[in-house]
Amino acid sequence: MSGCQMKLLDLKVRERYPRSHAHCDKFLVQCSDSELMIVELYYGYKQVFMLDSHVKDIGCKRIDLYKVNLQDQVCQRMKSLPEDCAIFLSYPENGFFYKIPREDLNSGLVRGNTVYFTERNDKRLCAYDIKERSVRVSLPCPNMGIDYYEPQWIRLPLHSWASADDPQSEVMIASKQIMLPSGSSSACGGWNNVPTDLLCDIQSCLFGADRCYFRLACKAWQSAFSNSNCESDLQLGNVQRNHRFPILVHIGSNSEQVKFFDPVTNSTSTLPSPSLKGTEPIVRCSKHGWLLISSQGSSSELFFLNPFTSERIDLPKMLCHQDGFTFSSPPTSSDCMVICYTVCSTYVNLYSIHRGRYGWNYSSAEKKGTHFKSSYSNPVYHQGLFYIMGMNGNLCIHDPGPRRSTKFMSLPRSPCASIRRAHLLESRGKLLSVFTGPMGRFLRVFELKHTTMAWKELYNLEDTMLFLSSTSLLPATSSGADISGLGNKVFLDRFSGRDGIFYSLATRKFHTFWSGRNSSDWRDTKEYTYSAWIEPNLEKHTETELRWFPAEDDEEEAEE
């Protein structure tokens, strides 16, 4: 075509996020006749491992948006989309911008400020909520054959295939009602007039299924709870009283607000955190009531945060593109040590720092033929050593002593096939591992037998509870508490609607306390990216305890 010309533009990017070693897929989306947008999907694995079978379930961790100004040849970073707009992406690198009509937005079938996308060679449909920084996973065509490759989006008016007036519509909204026998309303008698504040106070003392049954006692109580905020009110007083159970912490796009979720009461709360002002935080790990956080807007900022008191401890700067992080003890203690690692093709890089030190210690260890593939999970500090678990269940053991030695082990061998995620934790002096399959089709717990260096499966955790997220795995015990039925369960960072999901080792299925979910996988659930379970810690600390470096006066005395 003689009239066509092609011009290569050198676009300048303003306020770009720091480059990451994670695998990134880029899409060019046309917003209008004169506007373009670049969408970058970052996954929880490196480019070198993008063909590994296990990386699909690690999934998308973040999405970056850039608006293209063709006249000035500049890309400007966007923090969000309009609330009535969405983006649909499909491979290979195709996508379109969608202005959602009001009637379709009210229907809830399409969400604003959301990016919809599919994975390569995968049936799942993912929806990334930019404001929440969460990913919803669904399986709209579970019976699709295996000869699919890369599905493509097409635009159709929603009313052309889903009509509320059509009794034969393929889209149905199910609701569950509690039917009371005739005359039952009089049985409630004066209970209909119980003040809502009193109902909320009583509910705050109930947990799990007991809370559910209490709410369903009569229609008046159901109405009272649905019209009040007590269901989602998680007070610091309640946190202090129920301190024995971890709470899920999530920081969305509004970095100055921290969201908490208590799985036992199924309640949520949002608290301000002035210490996060001006940062774009990514939660890396959680221990001892503290979060270790890096800043997405800066490639070197790393700090501890107590989300309950908003106390912050800054660490020396370093590159934060690592596979996993952990720390040995509370950051206010003198013996606290932080370690992070990254796995390369032939070696592993490790960085460590002690409290009071200004610089990071670096060491590198060769695999020497050992097949050790990163699980992208956090290390565990156990009996003075740091244990890093590979995707196949084998271990890398790092001694942080003066010699800083690292040993790779071919054992223990992989305890099960089709592993998609692997996690390691210490519970009651023992090393435990949790492995999950594709879409959560299995969740299995193992204990390490040091004599044989093999994983032994645990079919019953008894009174032990596990709290699992992509950045944390914490144990707890239900013994001695006035709560029954919590043991032998693994609580996840996933949600079905507003209800937290847990896995029961007794039924081998996923459940919720409130909605009655009973499923063999985690389809149609939402996962918060970079969320973490944390042990509530309301203890206040002195200014000296919150200083990672020694005071200037102490530093001058040390030099003299």
Coordinates of C-alpha atoms in Angstrom, one line a residue:
M1 CA 0.0 0.0 0.0
S2 CA 1.7 3.1 -1.3
G3 CA -0.2 5.5 1.0
C4 CA 0.8 3.8 4.3
Q5 CA 3.8 5.0 6.4
M6 CA 5.2 3.4 9.5
K7 CA 7.0 5.5 12.2
L8 CA 8.8 4.2 15.2
L9 CA 8.1 6.3 18.3
D10 CA 10.5 6.6 21.3
L11 CA 8.0 7.0 24.1
K12 CA 9.1 8.6 27.4
V13 CA 7.6 7.1 30.5
R14 CA 6.7 9.4 33.4
E15 CA 6.4 8.0 37.0
R16 CA 7.2 4.5 35.9
Y17 CA 7.2 1.7 38.4
P18 CA 10.7 0.2 39.0
R19 CA 11.5 -2.6 36.5
S20 CA 11.0 -6.1 38.0
H21 CA 12.5 -9.4 37.2
A22 CA 9.0 -10.9 37.2
H23 CA 7.5 -12.0 33.9
C24 CA 5.5 -9.3 32.2
D25 CA 2.9 -9.4 29.4
K26 CA 2.2 -6.1 27.6
F27 CA -1.0 -5.1 25.8
L28 CA -1.8 -2.1 23.7
V29 CA -5.4 -1.0 24.1
Q30 CA -7.3 1.6 22.1
C31 CA -9.5 3.8 24.4
S32 CA -10.8 6.0 21.6
D33 CA -10.0 7.2 18.1
S34 CA -7.2 9.4 19.5
E35 CA -6.2 7.7 22.8
L36 CA -4.1 4.6 23.5
M37 CA -3.2 2.8 26.7
I38 CA -0.4 0.3 27.6
V39 CA -1.4 -2.4 30.1
E40 CA 1.3 -4.5 31.8
L41 CA 0.5 -7.7 33.6
Y42 CA 3.2 -8.8 36.2
Y43 CA 3.2 -12.4 37.3
G44 CA 4.7 -14.0 40.5
Y45 CA 7.6 -15.7 38.6
K46 CA 10.6 -14.7 36.5
Q47 CA 10.8 -14.6 32.8
V48 CA 13.2 -17.6 32.8
F49 CA 10.6 -19.8 34.4
M50 CA 7.6 -18.7 32.3
L51 CA 7.3 -22.2 30.7
D52 CA 7.3 -24.1 34.0
S53 CA 3.9 -25.8 34.6
H54 CA 3.6 -24.6 38.1
V55 CA 3.7 -20.9 37.5
K56 CA 0.1 -20.6 36.3
D57 CA -1.4 -20.8 39.7
I58 CA 1.1 -18.2 41.1
G59 CA -0.9 -15.9 38.9
C60 CA -1.0 -12.2 38.2
K61 CA 0.3 -10.1 41.1
R62 CA -0.2 -6.6 39.8
I63 CA -1.3 -4.6 36.8
D64 CA 0.2 -1.3 35.7
L65 CA -1.6 1.2 33.4
Y66 CA 0.0 3.9 31.2
K67 CA -1.9 6.4 29.1
V68 CA -0.1 7.2 25.8
N69 CA 0.1 10.8 24.6
L70 CA 1.1 10.4 20.9
Q71 CA 1.5 14.1 20.3
D72 CA 4.1 14.6 23.0
Q73 CA 5.3 10.9 22.7
V74 CA 4.9 10.4 26.5
C75 CA 3.4 7.6 28.6
Q76 CA 1.8 8.8 31.8
R77 CA 1.2 6.3 34.6
M78 CA -2.5 5.8 35.6
K79 CA -3.4 4.8 39.2
S80 CA -6.9 3.6 38.2
L81 CA -9.6 3.4 35.6
P82 CA -12.9 5.3 35.8
E83 CA -15.5 3.5 37.9
D84 CA -17.6 2.9 34.8
C85 CA -14.8 1.5 32.6
A86 CA -13.2 -1.9 32.2
I87 CA -10.5 -3.4 30.1
F88 CA -10.7 -6.9 28.4
L89 CA -7.4 -8.6 27.4
S90 CA -6.7 -11.7 25.4
Y91 CA -3.6 -13.2 23.9
P92 CA -1.7 -12.6 21.8
E93 CA -1.5 -9.1 23.3
N94 CA -5.0 -8.0 22.2
G95 CA -7.5 -6.0 24.2
F96 CA -10.1 -3.3 24.2
F97 CA -11.4 -0.6 26.4
Y98 CA -15.1 -0.8 27.5
K99 CA -17.3 2.0 28.7
I100 CA -19.9 0.2 30.8
P101 CA -23.5 1.4 30.3
R102 CA -25.3 2.3 33.5
E103 CA -27.8 -0.6 33.3
D104 CA -25.0 -3.1 32.8
L105 CA -23.0 -1.6 35.6
N106 CA -25.9 -1.9 38.0
S107 CA -26.4 -5.5 37.0
G108 CA -23.1 -6.4 38.5
L109 CA -22.2 -8.6 35.5
V110 CA -19.3 -6.3 34.6
R111 CA -17.3 -4.4 37.2
G112 CA -15.8 -1.0 36.7
N113 CA -12.1 -0.2 37.4
T114 CA -11.3 -3.8 36.6
V115 CA -9.1 -5.6 34.1
Y116 CA -10.5 -8.9 32.7
F117 CA -8.1 -11.4 31.2
T118 CA -7.4 -15.0 30.4
E119 CA -4.3 -17.1 30.9
R120 CA -2.4 -18.7 28.1
N121 CA -3.7 -22.3 27.4
D122 CA -6.0 -22.0 30.4
K123 CA -9.8 -22.1 30.9
R124 CA -9.9 -19.6 33.8
L125 CA -11.3 -16.1 33.6
C126 CA -9.5 -13.6 35.9
A127 CA -10.7 -10.2 37.0
Y128 CA -8.2 -7.8 38.6
D129 CA -9.8 -5.2 40.7
I130 CA -7.4 -2.2 40.5
K131 CA -8.8 -0.4 43.6
E132 CA -8.7 -3.5 45.9
R133 CA -5.6 -5.1 44.3
S134 CA -7.5 -8.4 44.2
V135 CA -8.0 -11.2 41.6
R136 CA -11.3 -13.0 41.1
V137 CA -11.0 -16.4 39.4
S138 CA -13.9 -18.1 37.7
L139 CA -14.4 -21.1 35.4
P140 CA -17.3 -20.0 33.1
C141 CA -16.9 -23.0 30.7
P142 CA -15.7 -25.9 32.9
N143 CA -16.7 -28.5 30.2
M144 CA -14.6 -27.0 27.5
G145 CA -12.5 -29.5 25.6
I146 CA -8.7 -29.6 25.7
D147 CA -8.3 -28.2 22.2
Y148 CA -8.7 -24.6 23.3
Y149 CA -5.7 -22.3 22.9
E150 CA -6.2 -18.5 23.3
P151 CA -9.8 -17.3 23.6
Q152 CA -10.6 -13.9 22.1
W153 CA -13.1 -11.3 23.4
I154 CA -16.0 -10.0 21.3
R155 CA -18.4 -7.2 22.1
L156 CA -22.1 -8.0 22.6
P157 CA -24.7 -6.0 24.4
L158 CA -25.4 -7.7 27.7
H159 CA -29.2 -7.4 27.2
S160 CA -29.0 -9.4 24.0
W161 CA -28.2 -12.6 25.9
A162 CA -29.2 -11.9 29.5
S163 CA -32.6 -10.4 30.2
A164 CA -34.2 -10.2 33.6
D165 CA -37.6 -10.6 32.0
D166 CA -36.7 -13.7 30.1
P167 CA -37.6 -16.8 32.2
Q168 CA -35.3 -18.9 29.9
S169 CA -32.3 -16.7 30.4
E170 CA -28.9 -18.4 30.7
V171 CA -28.0 -16.0 33.5
M172 CA -29.7 -16.7 36.8
I173 CA -29.3 -15.1 40.2
A174 CA -29.8 -17.5 43.0
S175 CA -30.9 -16.5 46.5
K176 CA -31.4 -18.4 49.6
Q177 CA -34.3 -17.8 52.0
I178 CA -35.2 -19.2 55.3
M179 CA -38.9 -20.3 55.3
L180 CA -40.6 -20.1 58.7
P181 CA -43.7 -22.1 59.4
S182 CA -47.0 -20.3 59.6
G183 CA -47.6 -18.6 62.9
S184 CA -43.8 -18.6 63.7
S185 CA -43.7 -14.8 63.7
S186 CA -45.8 -14.8 66.9
A187 CA -43.4 -17.3 68.4
C188 CA -40.7 -14.6 68.4
G189 CA -42.9 -12.3 70.4
G190 CA -40.9 -9.6 72.1
W191 CA -37.7 -10.8 70.6
N192 CA -38.6 -8.8 67.5
N193 CA -38.0 -5.6 69.5
V194 CA -34.4 -6.4 70.7
P195 CA -32.3 -3.3 70.1
T196 CA -29.8 -3.6 67.3
D197 CA -26.9 -2.5 69.5
L198 CA -27.7 -5.3 71.9
L199 CA -27.8 -7.8 69.0
C200 CA -24.4 -6.6 67.8
D201 CA -22.9 -7.0 71.3
I202 CA -24.2 -10.6 71.6
Q203 CA -23.0 -11.4 68.1
S204 CA -19.5 -10.2 68.9
C205 CA -19.3 -13.0 71.5
L206 CA -20.2 -15.7 68.9
F207 CA -18.0 -17.3 66.3
G208 CA -18.3 -19.3 63.1
A209 CA -21.5 -21.3 62.8
D210 CA -22.9 -20.1 66.1
R211 CA -22.8 -16.6 64.7
C212 CA -24.7 -17.8 61.6
Y213 CA -27.4 -19.5 63.6
F214 CA -27.9 -16.5 65.8
R215 CA -28.5 -14.2 62.8
L216 CA -31.1 -16.7 61.4
A217 CA -33.1 -16.9 64.6
C218 CA -36.0 -14.8 63.1
K219 CA -36.8 -12.4 60.3
A220 CA -36.5 -9.4 62.5
W221 CA -33.0 -10.2 63.5
Q222 CA -32.0 -10.9 59.8
S223 CA -33.4 -7.5 58.9
A224 CA -31.6 -5.8 61.8
F225 CA -28.2 -7.2 60.9
S226 CA -28.6 -6.5 57.1
N227 CA -29.4 -2.8 57.9
S228 CA -26.6 -2.3 60.4
N229 CA -22.8 -2.1 60.2
C230 CA -22.1 -4.4 63.1
E231 CA -21.5 -7.4 60.8
S232 CA -18.4 -5.7 59.3
D233 CA -17.2 -3.9 62.4
L234 CA -14.0 -5.3 63.7
Q235 CA -12.9 -3.2 66.7
L236 CA -9.5 -3.1 68.2
G237 CA -11.0 -4.2 71.5
N238 CA -12.2 -7.4 69.8
V239 CA -8.8 -7.8 68.3
Q240 CA -7.2 -7.6 71.7
R241 CA -9.7 -10.1 73.2
N242 CA -9.3 -12.6 70.4
H243 CA -5.6 -12.1 70.0
R244 CA -4.9 -15.8 69.8
F245 CA -6.1 -16.1 66.2
P246 CA -4.3 -14.4 63.3
I247 CA -6.1 -11.8 61.2
L248 CA -5.8 -11.2 57.5
V249 CA -4.3 -7.8 56.5
H250 CA -4.6 -6.3 53.1
I251 CA -3.5 -2.9 51.7
G252 CA -5.3 -1.8 48.5
S253 CA -4.6 1.1 46.1
N254 CA -5.4 3.6 48.9
S255 CA -2.1 2.9 50.8
E256 CA -3.2 5.0 53.8
Q257 CA -6.0 2.5 54.7
V258 CA -5.3 -1.0 56.0
K259 CA -8.1 -3.6 55.8
F260 CA -8.5 -6.3 58.4
F261 CA -10.5 -9.5 58.2
D262 CA -11.2 -11.8 61.2
P263 CA -12.0 -15.3 59.8
V264 CA -13.5 -16.5 63.1
T265 CA -16.1 -13.7 63.3
N266 CA -16.2 -13.2 59.5
S267 CA -15.9 -9.4 60.2
T268 CA -13.9 -6.7 58.5
S269 CA -12.6 -3.3 59.4
T270 CA -10.5 -0.5 57.9
L271 CA -8.0 1.5 59.9
P272 CA -5.9 4.5 58.9
S273 CA -2.1 4.1 58.7
P274 CA -0.3 7.4 58.5
S275 CA 3.0 5.5 58.3
L276 CA 2.1 4.4 54.8
K277 CA 1.5 7.9 53.4
G278 CA 3.3 8.5 50.1
T279 CA 4.2 4.8 49.6
E280 CA 2.8 2.1 47.3
P281 CA 3.2 -0.8 49.7
I282 CA 3.7 -4.5 48.8
V283 CA 3.4 -6.9 51.8
R284 CA 6.3 -9.3 51.7
C285 CA 5.9 -11.4 54.8
S286 CA 4.4 -11.4 58.3
K287 CA 5.8 -12.6 61.7
H288 CA 5.6 -11.7 65.4
G289 CA 2.8 -9.2 64.8
W290 CA 4.8 -7.2 62.2
L291 CA 4.6 -6.8 58.4
L292 CA 7.7 -6.6 56.2
I293 CA 6.8 -4.2 53.4
S294 CA 8.5 -2.9 50.3
S295 CA 7.4 0.1 48.3
Q296 CA 6.2 -0.5 44.7
G297 CA 7.1 3.1 43.8
S298 CA 10.7 2.7 44.9
S299 CA 13.0 -0.2 44.1
S300 CA 14.9 0.0 47.3
E301 CA 12.6 1.0 50.1
L302 CA 12.0 -1.7 52.8
F303 CA 10.5 -1.3 56.2
F304 CA 8.6 -3.0 59.1
L305 CA 5.0 -2.0 59.9
N306 CA 2.8 -2.8 62.9
P307 CA -0.6 -2.2 61.2
F308 CA -2.5 -2.1 64.6
T309 CA -0.4 0.8 66.0
S310 CA 1.0 2.3 62.8
E311 CA 4.5 2.0 64.1
R312 CA 7.2 1.8 61.4
I313 CA 10.9 0.7 61.4
D314 CA 12.9 1.6 58.2
L315 CA 15.6 -0.8 57.0
P316 CA 18.6 0.0 54.8
K317 CA 17.8 0.3 51.2
M318 CA 18.1 -2.6 48.8
L319 CA 16.7 -4.1 45.6
C320 CA 13.4 -5.8 46.6
H321 CA 13.0 -8.0 43.5
Q322 CA 13.4 -11.2 45.5
D323 CA 11.6 -14.6 45.6
G324 CA 11.0 -14.6 49.3
F325 CA 11.6 -12.7 52.6
T326 CA 11.5 -13.5 56.3
F327 CA 13.0 -12.4 59.6
S328 CA 14.1 -14.3 62.7
S329 CA 12.5 -12.4 65.6
P330 CA 10.5 -9.2 66.3
P331 CA 12.2 -6.2 64.7
T332 CA 12.4 -4.5 68.1
S333 CA 14.6 -7.2 69.5
S334 CA 18.4 -6.9 69.4
D335 CA 18.9 -10.2 67.6
C336 CA 16.5 -9.6 64.7
M337 CA 17.8 -10.7 61.3
V338 CA 16.2 -10.2 57.9
I339 CA 16.9 -12.5 55.0
C340 CA 15.7 -12.6 51.4
Y341 CA 16.7 -14.8 48.4
T342 CA 16.3 -15.2 44.7
V343 CA 16.8 -18.4 42.7
C344 CA 18.6 -18.2 39.4
S345 CA 19.3 -21.0 36.9
T346 CA 22.6 -22.2 38.4
Y347 CA 22.8 -20.5 41.8
V348 CA 20.9 -18.8 44.6
N349 CA 21.6 -15.2 45.9
L350 CA 21.0 -14.5 49.5
Y351 CA 20.9 -11.2 51.3
S352 CA 20.9 -10.8 55.1
I353 CA 21.1 -8.0 57.7
H354 CA 21.2 -7.8 61.5
R355 CA 19.5 -5.1 63.6
G356 CA 21.8 -2.2 64.1
R357 CA 23.8 -2.9 60.8
Y358 CA 23.9 -0.4 58.0
G359 CA 24.7 -2.7 55.1
W360 CA 23.4 -6.0 53.7
N361 CA 25.5 -9.1 53.6
Y362 CA 25.5 -10.9 50.3
S363 CA 26.3 -14.5 49.5
S364 CA 25.8 -16.7 46.5
A365 CA 25.6 -20.5 46.4
E366 CA 25.9 -22.8 43.4
K367 CA 23.3 -25.5 43.0
K368 CA 26.0 -27.9 41.8
G369 CA 23.6 -30.2 39.8
T370 CA 20.9 -30.1 42.4
H371 CA 17.5 -29.6 40.9
F372 CA 16.2 -26.7 43.0
K373 CA 13.3 -24.7 41.5
S374 CA 12.0 -21.6 43.3
S375 CA 8.6 -22.0 45.0
Y376 CA 8.3 -18.2 45.5
S377 CA 7.4 -18.8 49.1
N378 CA 9.1 -17.3 52.2
P379 CA 11.9 -19.0 54.1
V380 CA 11.4 -20.3 57.6
Y381 CA 13.8 -19.7 60.6
H382 CA 14.1 -22.9 62.5
Q383 CA 16.6 -23.8 65.2
G384 CA 19.1 -21.1 64.1
L385 CA 18.9 -21.9 60.4
F386 CA 16.9 -20.6 57.4
Y387 CA 15.1 -23.2 55.4
I388 CA 14.0 -22.5 51.8
M389 CA 11.7 -25.0 50.2
G390 CA 11.9 -25.7 46.4
M391 CA 8.9 -26.3 44.3
N392 CA 9.5 -30.0 44.3
G393 CA 9.6 -30.2 48.1
N394 CA 13.4 -30.4 48.5
L395 CA 15.2 -27.9 50.8
C396 CA 18.0 -25.3 50.7
I397 CA 19.4 -24.7 54.2
H398 CA 21.3 -21.5 55.0
D399 CA 23.5 -21.0 58.0
P400 CA 23.6 -17.2 58.8
G401 CA 26.7 -17.6 61.0
P402 CA 30.1 -16.1 60.3
R403 CA 30.7 -18.5 57.4
R404 CA 27.3 -18.0 55.9
S405 CA 27.2 -21.5 54.4
T406 CA 24.4 -22.7 52.1
K407 CA 23.6 -26.4 51.4
F408 CA 21.3 -27.7 48.8
M409 CA 19.6 -31.1 49.4
S410 CA 18.0 -33.4 46.9
L411 CA 15.8 -34.6 49.7
P412 CA 13.0 -34.7 50.7
R413 CA 11.5 -35.7 47.4
S414 CA 8.2 -34.3 46.0
P415 CA 5.4 -35.8 48.1
C416 CA 2.7 -35.4 45.4
A417 CA 2.2 -34.6 41.7
S418 CA 0.8 -31.6 39.9
I419 CA 2.0 -29.1 42.6
R420 CA 1.1 -25.5 41.9
R421 CA 2.0 -23.8 45.2
A422 CA 4.2 -24.9 48.0
H423 CA 4.6 -23.3 51.5
L424 CA 6.8 -24.0 54.5
L425 CA 6.2 -23.2 58.2
E426 CA 7.3 -24.1 61.7
S427 CA 4.6 -25.4 64.2
R428 CA 5.4 -26.6 67.7
G429 CA 9.0 -27.1 66.9
K430 CA 8.3 -29.1 63.7
L431 CA 8.7 -28.2 60.0
L432 CA 5.4 -28.5 58.1
S433 CA 4.7 -28.0 54.4
V434 CA 1.4 -27.2 52.5
F435 CA 1.0 -28.1 48.9
T436 CA -1.9 -27.1 46.7
G437 CA -2.9 -28.3 43.2
P438 CA -4.4 -26.5 40.2
M439 CA -7.3 -24.3 41.1
G440 CA -7.1 -25.8 44.6
R441 CA -8.1 -29.3 43.5
F442 CA -6.2 -30.6 46.5
L443 CA -4.6 -29.1 49.6
R444 CA -2.3 -31.5 51.5
V445 CA -0.3 -31.0 54.7
F446 CA 3.0 -32.8 55.5
E447 CA 5.5 -33.0 58.3
L448 CA 9.2 -33.3 57.8
K449 CA 10.8 -36.4 59.3
H450 CA 14.4 -35.5 59.9
T451 CA 15.6 -39.1 60.4
T452 CA 14.5 -40.1 56.9
M453 CA 14.4 -36.6 55.3
A454 CA 11.0 -37.4 53.9
W455 CA 7.6 -35.7 54.0
K456 CA 4.9 -37.6 56.0
E457 CA 1.3 -36.6 55.2
L458 CA -0.9 -35.4 58.0
Y459 CA -4.5 -36.3 57.6
N460 CA -5.7 -34.7 60.9
L461 CA -4.3 -31.6 62.5
E462 CA -6.5 -32.1 65.6
D463 CA -6.7 -28.7 67.4
T464 CA -4.2 -27.0 65.1
M465 CA -5.4 -24.3 62.7
L466 CA -3.3 -23.0 59.7
F467 CA -3.6 -19.6 58.1
L468 CA -2.3 -19.5 54.6
S469 CA -1.7 -16.7 52.1
S470 CA 0.8 -16.1 49.3
T471 CA 3.1 -14.2 51.7
S472 CA 2.5 -15.9 55.1
L473 CA 1.7 -19.2 56.7
L474 CA 0.9 -19.1 60.5
P475 CA -0.2 -21.8 62.9
A476 CA -2.6 -21.4 65.8
T477 CA -4.4 -23.7 68.3
S478 CA -8.0 -23.8 69.2
S479 CA -7.5 -25.7 72.4
G480 CA -8.4 -23.9 75.6
A481 CA -10.8 -21.5 73.7
D482 CA -14.5 -21.2 74.2
I483 CA -14.9 -22.0 70.5
S484 CA -15.5 -25.4 69.0
G485 CA -15.0 -26.7 65.5
L486 CA -12.1 -24.5 64.4
G487 CA -9.3 -27.1 64.6
N488 CA -8.1 -29.2 61.6
K489 CA -8.7 -26.4 59.2
V490 CA -6.6 -24.2 56.8
F491 CA -7.9 -20.7 56.5
L492 CA -7.1 -19.0 53.2
D493 CA -6.8 -15.5 51.8
R494 CA -9.7 -16.2 49.5
F495 CA -13.3 -15.0 49.6
S496 CA -16.7 -16.1 48.3
G497 CA -18.6 -12.9 48.3
R498 CA -17.9 -11.4 51.7
D499 CA -17.2 -14.7 53.4
G500 CA -13.7 -16.0 54.1
I501 CA -12.9 -19.5 52.8
F502 CA -11.3 -22.3 54.7
Y503 CA -10.3 -25.9 53.8
S504 CA -11.3 -28.7 56.1
L505 CA -9.0 -31.7 56.3
A506 CA -11.9 -33.8 57.6
T507 CA -14.1 -33.2 54.5
R508 CA -11.3 -32.5 52.0
K509 CA -13.4 -29.5 50.7
F510 CA -13.5 -25.7 50.8
H511 CA -16.2 -24.2 53.1
T512 CA -17.5 -20.9 54.5
F513 CA -19.1 -20.4 57.9
W514 CA -21.9 -18.2 56.5
S515 CA -22.9 -18.9 52.9
G516 CA -22.6 -22.7 53.2
R517 CA -20.1 -23.1 50.4
N518 CA -19.0 -26.7 49.9
S519 CA -16.7 -27.1 46.9
S520 CA -13.8 -29.2 45.8
D521 CA -11.8 -26.3 44.4
W522 CA -11.6 -22.5 44.7
R523 CA -13.3 -21.4 41.5
D524 CA -15.5 -18.3 41.7
T525 CA -13.4 -16.9 44.5
K526 CA -11.4 -13.7 45.1
E527 CA -7.8 -13.6 46.3
Y528 CA -6.2 -10.4 47.6
T529 CA -2.7 -10.0 46.1
Y530 CA 0.1 -9.5 48.7
S531 CA -2.2 -10.0 51.7
A532 CA -0.8 -11.6 54.9
W533 CA -2.0 -13.2 58.1
I534 CA -0.7 -11.5 61.1
E535 CA -0.8 -12.1 64.9
P536 CA -2.5 -9.0 66.5
N537 CA 0.0 -6.9 68.4
L538 CA -1.2 -3.8 70.2
E539 CA 2.0 -3.3 72.2
K540 CA 3.5 0.2 71.9
H541 CA 7.3 0.6 71.7
T542 CA 9.8 3.3 72.6
E543 CA 11.5 5.5 70.0
T544 CA 14.8 3.6 70.6
E545 CA 13.1 0.3 69.9
L546 CA 11.7 1.6 66.7
R547 CA 15.1 2.6 65.4
W548 CA 16.9 0.0 63.3
F549 CA 20.2 1.9 63.5
P550 CA 21.8 2.8 66.8
A551 CA 21.3 6.3 68.1
E552 CA 23.8 8.9 66.9
D553 CA 25.2 9.3 70.4
D554 CA 25.7 5.6 70.7
E555 CA 27.4 5.6 67.3
E556 CA 29.8 8.3 68.3
E557 CA 30.7 6.5 71.5
A558 CA 31.4 3.3 69.5
E559 CA 33.7 5.2 67.2
E560 CA 35.7 6.7 70.2

